[in-house]
Tab-separated table of C-alpha atoms in Angstrom:
chain	number	residue	atom	x	y	z
A	7	MET	CA	-17.029	7.799	39.549
A	8	THR	CA	-17.730	8.181	35.998
A	9	SER	CA	-14.972	8.299	33.472
A	10	ASN	CA	-16.698	10.650	30.937
A	11	PRO	CA	-18.842	13.320	33.135
A	12	ARG	CA	-21.736	15.245	31.596
A	13	VAL	CA	-21.852	18.734	30.901
A	14	ASN	CA	-24.754	21.639	30.325
A	15	ARG	CA	-24.185	22.842	27.071
A	16	TYR	CA	-26.322	23.637	23.936
A	17	LEU	CA	-25.047	23.437	20.585
A	18	LYS	CA	-26.407	25.939	17.844
A	19	TYR	CA	-26.034	23.507	15.162
A	20	LYS	CA	-29.304	21.512	15.643
A	21	ALA	CA	-28.085	18.328	14.103
A	22	LEU	CA	-25.119	17.991	16.150
A	23	ASP	CA	-27.111	19.035	19.276
A	24	HIS	CA	-29.288	16.264	18.797
A	25	ILE	CA	-26.297	13.788	18.816
A	26	ASP	CA	-24.676	15.425	21.837
A	27	HIS	CA	-28.133	14.984	23.618
A	28	ALA	CA	-28.438	11.344	22.559
A	29	LEU	CA	-25.091	10.704	24.032
A	30	GLY	CA	-26.052	12.622	27.330
A	31	ARG	CA	-23.918	15.613	26.669
A	32	PRO	CA	-20.446	14.125	27.532
A	33	VAL	CA	-17.144	15.807	27.976
A	34	ASP	CA	-15.653	13.318	25.393
A	35	PRO	CA	-18.104	12.214	22.564
A	36	MET	CA	-15.656	9.329	21.566
A	37	GLY	CA	-15.521	7.921	25.195
A	38	GLU	CA	-17.899	5.667	26.869
A	39	THR	CA	-21.264	7.496	27.411
A	40	TYR	CA	-23.929	6.551	30.056
A	41	ARG	CA	-26.449	6.479	27.027
A	42	ASN	CA	-26.733	6.324	23.524
A	43	HIS	CA	-30.264	6.586	22.336
A	44	PHE	CA	-32.958	9.328	20.791
A	45	ALA	CA	-36.685	8.712	20.461
A	46	THR	CA	-38.894	10.753	18.066
A	47	GLY	CA	-42.132	10.290	16.298
A	48	VAL	CA	-42.200	7.889	13.357
A	49	ASN	CA	-43.277	10.531	10.731
A	50	SER	CA	-41.317	13.568	12.502
A	51	GLN	CA	-38.611	15.729	10.388
A	52	GLU	CA	-36.052	14.332	13.011
A	53	ALA	CA	-36.727	10.661	11.928
A	54	LYS	CA	-36.517	11.352	8.080
A	55	ALA	CA	-33.297	13.258	8.664
A	56	PHE	CA	-31.982	10.579	10.767
A	57	GLY	CA	-33.018	7.788	8.436
A	58	VAL	CA	-30.589	9.217	5.730
A	59	SER	CA	-27.635	10.171	7.713
A	60	GLU	CA	-24.659	8.354	8.434
A	61	ASN	CA	-24.604	9.596	12.029
A	62	TRP	CA	-27.290	7.578	13.178
A	63	GLU	CA	-28.470	3.917	13.108
A	64	LEU	CA	-32.139	2.772	13.306
A	65	ASP	CA	-32.560	0.878	16.670
A	66	GLY	CA	-36.314	-0.077	16.379
A	67	LEU	CA	-39.816	0.917	16.556
A	68	VAL	CA	-42.138	0.920	19.355
A	69	ARG	CA	-45.764	2.256	19.737
A	70	GLY	CA	-45.220	5.298	17.207
A	71	MET	CA	-41.893	6.134	18.279
A	72	VAL	CA	-38.680	5.559	16.270
A	73	TYR	CA	-35.288	5.043	18.133
A	74	PHE	CA	-32.047	5.827	16.862
A	75	SER	CA	-28.432	5.465	18.069
A	76	VAL	CA	-25.535	7.751	17.195
A	77	THR	CA	-22.796	5.829	15.010
A	78	HIS	CA	-19.239	6.086	15.329
A	79	ALA	CA	-19.171	8.603	12.191
A	80	GLY	CA	-21.696	10.973	14.361
A	81	ARG	CA	-19.335	10.652	17.396
A	82	LYS	CA	-16.680	11.626	15.411
A	83	ALA	CA	-18.553	14.615	13.699
A	84	LEU	CA	-19.561	16.062	17.278
A	85	SER	CA	-15.828	15.666	18.589
A	86	ASP	CA	-14.690	17.452	15.555
A	87	HIS	CA	-17.082	20.114	15.973
A	88	LEU	CA	-16.405	20.669	19.615
A	89	LYS	CA	-12.850	20.891	18.975
A	90	LYS	CA	-13.301	23.539	16.252
A	91	ILE	CA	-15.699	25.624	18.310
A	92	GLY	CA	-13.199	25.503	21.318
A	93	ASP	CA	-15.606	23.716	23.836
A	94	PRO	CA	-14.247	24.785	26.986
A	95	TRP	CA	-15.421	21.940	28.986
A	96	GLN	CA	-12.949	19.367	30.530
A	97	PRO	CA	-12.795	16.728	33.025
A	98	TYR	CA	-11.199	17.543	36.186
A	99	SER	CA	-10.631	15.544	39.427
A	100	VAL	CA	-11.366	17.120	42.549
A	101	THR	CA	-10.085	15.591	46.074
A	102	TRP	CA	-11.691	17.024	49.337
A	103	GLY	CA	-12.062	15.430	52.876
A	104	GLY	CA	-10.837	12.044	51.626
A	105	HIS	CA	-13.198	11.829	48.552
A	106	THR	CA	-12.545	12.509	44.993
A	107	VAL	CA	-14.992	13.174	42.095
A	108	LEU	CA	-14.627	13.521	38.428
A	109	ILE	CA	-16.501	16.343	36.930
A	110	ALA	CA	-16.737	18.538	33.734
A	111	ALA	CA	-15.966	22.161	34.109
A	112	LYS	CA	-14.165	25.224	32.355
A	113	SER	CA	-11.362	25.583	34.626
A	114	ILE	CA	-9.519	24.435	37.775
A	115	GLY	CA	-11.603	27.424	39.826
A	116	ASN	CA	-14.754	26.175	38.144
A	117	ALA	CA	-14.244	22.610	39.266
A	118	LYS	CA	-13.475	23.524	42.781
A	119	TYR	CA	-16.477	25.814	42.988
A	120	SER	CA	-18.827	23.121	41.446
A	121	THR	CA	-17.877	20.385	43.751
A	122	TYR	CA	-18.226	23.088	46.640
A	123	LEU	CA	-21.783	23.687	45.654
A	124	ASP	CA	-22.235	19.648	45.703
A	125	VAL	CA	-20.925	19.339	49.192
A	126	SER	CA	-22.052	22.494	50.736
A	127	ASP	CA	-25.596	21.299	51.567
A	128	CYS	CA	-24.274	18.567	53.710
A	129	TYR	CA	-21.436	21.135	55.194
A	130	SER	CA	-23.522	24.238	55.812
A	131	GLU	CA	-20.732	25.820	58.069
A	132	LEU	CA	-18.271	25.286	55.332
A	133	LYS	CA	-17.142	28.403	53.570
A	134	PHE	CA	-15.824	28.427	49.921
A	135	VAL	CA	-12.617	30.051	50.885
A	136	ASP	CA	-11.776	27.239	53.251
A	137	PHE	CA	-12.961	24.557	50.578
A	138	ALA	CA	-10.754	25.788	47.957
A	139	ARG	CA	-7.742	25.907	50.362
A	140	GLU	CA	-8.246	22.316	51.159
A	141	ALA	CA	-9.464	20.716	47.848
A	142	LYS	CA	-7.069	19.554	45.310
A	143	ALA	CA	-8.168	19.889	41.506
A	144	ARG	CA	-6.298	18.820	38.494
A	145	ARG	CA	-7.258	18.283	34.661
A	146	VAL	CA	-7.662	14.823	33.748
A	147	ALA	CA	-6.782	13.571	30.103
A	148	ALA	CA	-9.979	12.977	28.262
């Protein structure tokens, strides 16, 4: 169970969307993330912009690709932006059938429904109304 689940979001501000993408789109950019890299062409616009930004650190060059990682300043900029725009994604713990999962969702109901979709393939006779009645969900501190 990861302590910083990923979300499916797109940010309109492209510079911050690149940071979000590099980190794997975590609920909490300041927390531990499963990845931290962005690869782009050596002569690309991204490489030029990242090279002069405090939000990126150059990691290396391999076969015509340049690799960057997000700095603490970049994580902080993304975190501040998500707060500013009121990003609705939060971590939720959902327990059902003796198993607990940590997922990103926009509400307790959304957390239960997302978990139901994950388990319903294995339990084809399970109806959402029954799952929702049995499952316990709570918001987890980020």
